Amino acid sequence: MPVFRKHNNWWIDYYYLGRRYRQLIGTRKKDAEDTLSQIKARIAIGTFVSPTERKEVEEAKPAPITFTDFADTDFRAWSKEQHSEKSHIRLISMIQCHLKPVFGKQSLSEITRKQIEDYLIRRKQTRYKRGRKSFQTSEATINRELSGLKVVLRKAVEWGLLEVSVAHGIPAFKEKNAVPQLLEKEEVARFLEEVPPHFHALVA
C-alpha cells in the first residue's frame, strides 16, 4: 500500500535500504503519488537521502550561535587585541547598549538586511538628554553603530560562522555639520572643576 489515506490525509509507504518509511504528505492524493514517484526516481539514481539520514545530518550540525554569544566571546576577545583600549571600550559599550537589545537573541544567520535598515530608521527617531535639554540622535552616532554592526558580521563571515554579511552595502546616513551646543550652568561648573586653576582665565 504505497499510497494510503488516514484521517483525511494522504501518506506514502516505501522501503529504503531495508527500512520502512511512512510519511505524511497532505490532503491531496496526487501530491502523495508525485512525492512517491520522485523518491523512487532518486533512489534509482542514488541521490535519495532518507528522513533518518537527514535527521542525523541536522543533529550533527553545530548549534547556531546568537549575536550576543558571538559578540561577548570571540568578537570581544578579537576587538580587545586589535583595537586601542579606548576604541575597544567604545565599541563594546555601543554593542551592549544598542545592538544587543535588538539583535542579541537572534542567531547570526537570522539577522536580515530589512531588520538592520528598520533599526537605523528607528534610531533616527530617538532622542537623548544632556542636562535639561533633549537632542535628536545624530546621523554620526547612528553611522558608528552601523559600522560596529558591520564589523561584527564581517568577522563572523571571515571565521566561517556566517555565509554572507547582510549589512554589507547598507549605506550610511549623510551626516550634518554639528551645531555648537551651549553648556548649561551646571555643566560649566563641572567643566571648570576639571580644568587646572592656571587655565581658568582662558576658559572662564
mmCIF file of N, CA, C and O in Angstrom, residues 144-181:
data_model
loop_
_atom_site.group_PDB
_atom_site.id
_atom_site.type_symbol
_atom_site.label_atom_id
_atom_site.label_comp_id
_atom_site.label_asym_id
_atom_site.label_seq_id
_atom_site.Cartn_x
_atom_site.Cartn_y
_atom_site.Cartn_z
ATOM 1 N N ARG A 144 28.044 55.250 13.339
ATOM 2 C CA ARG A 144 29.027 54.488 14.118
ATOM 3 C C ARG A 144 28.438 53.141 14.551
ATOM 4 O O ARG A 144 29.145 52.131 14.587
ATOM 5 N N GLU A 145 27.156 53.136 14.879
ATOM 6 C CA GLU A 145 26.515 51.874 15.261
ATOM 7 C C GLU A 145 26.435 50.928 14.063
ATOM 8 O O GLU A 145 26.658 49.718 14.199
ATOM 9 N N LEU A 146 26.099 51.480 12.889
ATOM 10 C CA LEU A 146 26.063 50.657 11.679
ATOM 11 C C LEU A 146 27.446 50.102 11.376
ATOM 12 O O LEU A 146 27.602 48.922 11.034
ATOM 13 N N SER A 147 28.469 50.934 11.528
ATOM 14 C CA SER A 147 29.843 50.485 11.292
ATOM 15 C C SER A 147 30.222 49.364 12.254
ATOM 16 O O SER A 147 30.848 48.375 11.860
ATOM 17 N N GLY A 148 29.836 49.506 13.523
ATOM 18 C CA GLY A 148 30.127 48.465 14.503
ATOM 19 C C GLY A 148 29.440 47.156 14.162
ATOM 20 O O GLY A 148 30.031 46.073 14.274
ATOM 21 N N LEU A 149 28.183 47.239 13.725
ATOM 22 C CA LEU A 149 27.447 46.027 13.339
ATOM 23 C C LEU A 149 28.093 45.364 12.134
ATOM 24 O O LEU A 149 28.204 44.133 12.066
ATOM 25 N N LYS A 150 28.546 46.176 11.185
ATOM 26 C CA LYS A 150 29.221 45.622 10.002
ATOM 27 C C LYS A 150 30.494 44.884 10.393
ATOM 28 O O LYS A 150 30.806 43.822 9.837
ATOM 29 N N VAL A 151 31.236 45.433 11.342
ATOM 30 C CA VAL A 151 32.472 44.787 11.785
ATOM 31 C C VAL A 151 32.166 43.428 12.417
ATOM 32 O O VAL A 151 32.831 42.424 12.133
ATOM 33 N N VAL A 152 31.142 43.373 13.268
ATOM 34 C CA VAL A 152 30.772 42.117 13.935
ATOM 35 C C VAL A 152 30.412 41.060 12.897
ATOM 36 O O VAL A 152 30.928 39.920 12.930
ATOM 37 N N LEU A 153 29.537 41.399 11.962
ATOM 38 C CA LEU A 153 29.089 40.414 10.971
ATOM 39 C C LEU A 153 30.202 40.040 10.001
ATOM 40 O O LEU A 153 30.283 38.888 9.559
ATOM 41 N N ARG A 154 31.074 40.998 9.674
ATOM 42 C CA ARG A 154 32.186 40.683 8.772
ATOM 43 C C ARG A 154 33.141 39.671 9.402
ATOM 44 O O ARG A 154 33.618 38.752 8.733
ATOM 45 N N LYS A 155 33.407 39.828 10.699
ATOM 46 C CA LYS A 155 34.284 38.865 11.360
ATOM 47 C C LYS A 155 33.634 37.489 11.434
ATOM 48 O O LYS A 155 34.311 36.469 11.304
ATOM 49 N N ALA A 156 32.325 37.450 11.608
ATOM 50 C CA ALA A 156 31.617 36.166 11.629
ATOM 51 C C ALA A 156 31.753 35.462 10.284
ATOM 52 O O ALA A 156 31.909 34.237 10.222
ATOM 53 N N VAL A 157 31.723 36.231 9.198
ATOM 54 C CA VAL A 157 31.915 35.652 7.860
ATOM 55 C C VAL A 157 33.348 35.146 7.714
ATOM 56 O O VAL A 157 33.586 34.023 7.247
ATOM 57 N N GLU A 158 34.312 35.944 8.123
ATOM 58 C CA GLU A 158 35.727 35.568 7.985
ATOM 59 C C GLU A 158 36.051 34.310 8.770
ATOM 60 O O GLU A 158 36.915 33.521 8.364
ATOM 61 N N TRP A 159 35.350 34.083 9.892
ATOM 62 C CA TRP A 159 35.613 32.917 10.728
ATOM 63 C C TRP A 159 34.696 31.740 10.411
ATOM 64 O O TRP A 159 34.663 30.759 11.149
ATOM 65 N N GLY A 160 33.943 31.835 9.320
ATOM 66 C CA GLY A 160 33.138 30.708 8.871
ATOM 67 C C GLY A 160 31.864 30.474 9.647
ATOM 68 O O GLY A 160 31.248 29.413 9.524
ATOM 69 N N LEU A 161 31.419 31.441 10.431
ATOM 70 C CA LEU A 161 30.184 31.290 11.197
ATOM 71 C C LEU A 161 28.972 31.827 10.453
ATOM 72 O O LEU A 161 27.833 31.628 10.885
ATOM 73 N N LEU A 162 29.212 32.477 9.337
ATOM 74 C CA LEU A 162 28.150 33.109 8.569
ATOM 75 C C LEU A 162 28.579 33.101 7.110
ATOM 76 O O LEU A 162 29.754 33.321 6.811
ATOM 77 N N GLU A 163 27.634 32.852 6.207
ATOM 78 C CA GLU A 163 27.995 32.783 4.788
ATOM 79 C C GLU A 163 28.248 34.168 4.209
ATOM 80 O O GLU A 163 29.243 34.388 3.524
ATOM 81 N N VAL A 164 27.319 35.069 4.445
ATOM 82 C CA VAL A 164 27.463 36.450 3.947
ATOM 83 C C VAL A 164 26.984 37.414 5.022
ATOM 84 O O VAL A 164 26.196 37.052 5.888
ATOM 85 N N SER A 165 27.466 38.643 4.937
ATOM 86 C CA SER A 165 27.011 39.683 5.858
ATOM 87 C C SER A 165 25.903 40.488 5.193
ATOM 88 O O SER A 165 26.127 41.136 4.163
ATOM 89 N N VAL A 166 24.708 40.452 5.775
ATOM 90 C CA VAL A 166 23.587 41.193 5.192
ATOM 91 C C VAL A 166 23.745 42.696 5.399
ATOM 92 O O VAL A 166 23.025 43.490 4.788
ATOM 93 N N ALA A 167 24.699 43.088 6.251
ATOM 94 C CA ALA A 167 24.932 44.520 6.474
ATOM 95 C C ALA A 167 25.805 45.127 5.388
ATOM 96 O O ALA A 167 25.861 46.347 5.248
ATOM 97 N N HIS A 168 26.480 44.266 4.633
ATOM 98 C CA HIS A 168 27.382 44.766 3.588
ATOM 99 C C HIS A 168 26.594 45.566 2.559
ATOM 100 O O HIS A 168 25.571 45.124 2.035
ATOM 101 N N GLY A 169 27.060 46.762 2.263
ATOM 102 C CA GLY A 169 26.416 47.576 1.237
ATOM 103 C C GLY A 169 25.326 48.496 1.738
ATOM 104 O O GLY A 169 24.813 49.319 0.982
ATOM 105 N N ILE A 170 24.935 48.371 3.014
ATOM 106 C CA ILE A 170 23.933 49.296 3.548
ATOM 107 C C ILE A 170 24.593 50.664 3.686
ATOM 108 O O ILE A 170 25.596 50.800 4.384
ATOM 109 N N PRO A 171 24.042 51.673 3.039
ATOM 110 C CA PRO A 171 24.702 52.987 3.066
ATOM 111 C C PRO A 171 24.534 53.694 4.408
ATOM 112 O O PRO A 171 23.519 53.530 5.091
ATOM 113 N N ALA A 172 25.530 54.474 4.753
ATOM 114 C CA ALA A 172 25.456 55.294 5.964
ATOM 115 C C ALA A 172 24.628 56.539 5.674
ATOM 116 O O ALA A 172 24.439 56.939 4.525
ATOM 117 N N PHE A 173 24.099 57.136 6.726
ATOM 118 C CA PHE A 173 23.368 58.379 6.579
ATOM 119 C C PHE A 173 24.329 59.517 6.241
ATOM 120 O O PHE A 173 25.493 59.519 6.682
ATOM 121 N N LYS A 174 23.850 60.472 5.485
ATOM 122 C CA LYS A 174 24.631 61.669 5.239
ATOM 123 C C LYS A 174 24.649 62.490 6.516
ATOM 124 O O LYS A 174 23.603 62.813 7.087
ATOM 125 N N GLU A 175 25.847 62.808 6.987
ATOM 126 C CA GLU A 175 25.969 63.496 8.271
ATOM 127 C C GLU A 175 25.885 65.007 8.105
ATOM 128 O O GLU A 175 26.449 65.582 7.176
ATOM 129 N N LYS A 176 25.153 65.622 9.020
ATOM 130 C CA LYS A 176 25.030 67.073 9.029
ATOM 131 C C LYS A 176 26.180 67.669 9.827
ATOM 132 O O LYS A 176 26.710 67.039 10.740
ATOM 133 N N ASN A 177 26.541 68.886 9.461
ATOM 134 C CA ASN A 177 27.557 69.575 10.241
ATOM 135 C C ASN A 177 27.033 69.827 11.644
ATOM 136 O O ASN A 177 25.913 70.309 11.825
ATOM 137 N N ALA A 178 27.838 69.474 12.643
ATOM 138 C CA ALA A 178 27.401 69.629 14.028
ATOM 139 C C ALA A 178 27.234 71.107 14.376
ATOM 140 O O ALA A 178 28.061 71.945 14.028
ATOM 141 N N VAL A 179 26.124 71.408 15.055
ATOM 142 C CA VAL A 179 25.868 72.771 15.527
ATOM 143 C C VAL A 179 26.390 72.884 16.953
ATOM 144 O O VAL A 179 26.021 72.085 17.810
ATOM 145 N N PRO A 180 27.275 73.863 17.236
ATOM 146 C CA PRO A 180 27.798 74.004 18.602
ATOM 147 C C PRO A 180 26.668 74.164 19.612
ATOM 148 O O PRO A 180 25.710 74.910 19.390
ATOM 149 N N GLN A 181 26.785 73.441 20.720
ATOM 150 C CA GLN A 181 25.775 73.492 21.776
ATOM 151 C C GLN A 181 26.338 74.223 22.983
ATOM 152 O O GLN A 181 27.455 73.939 23.425
#
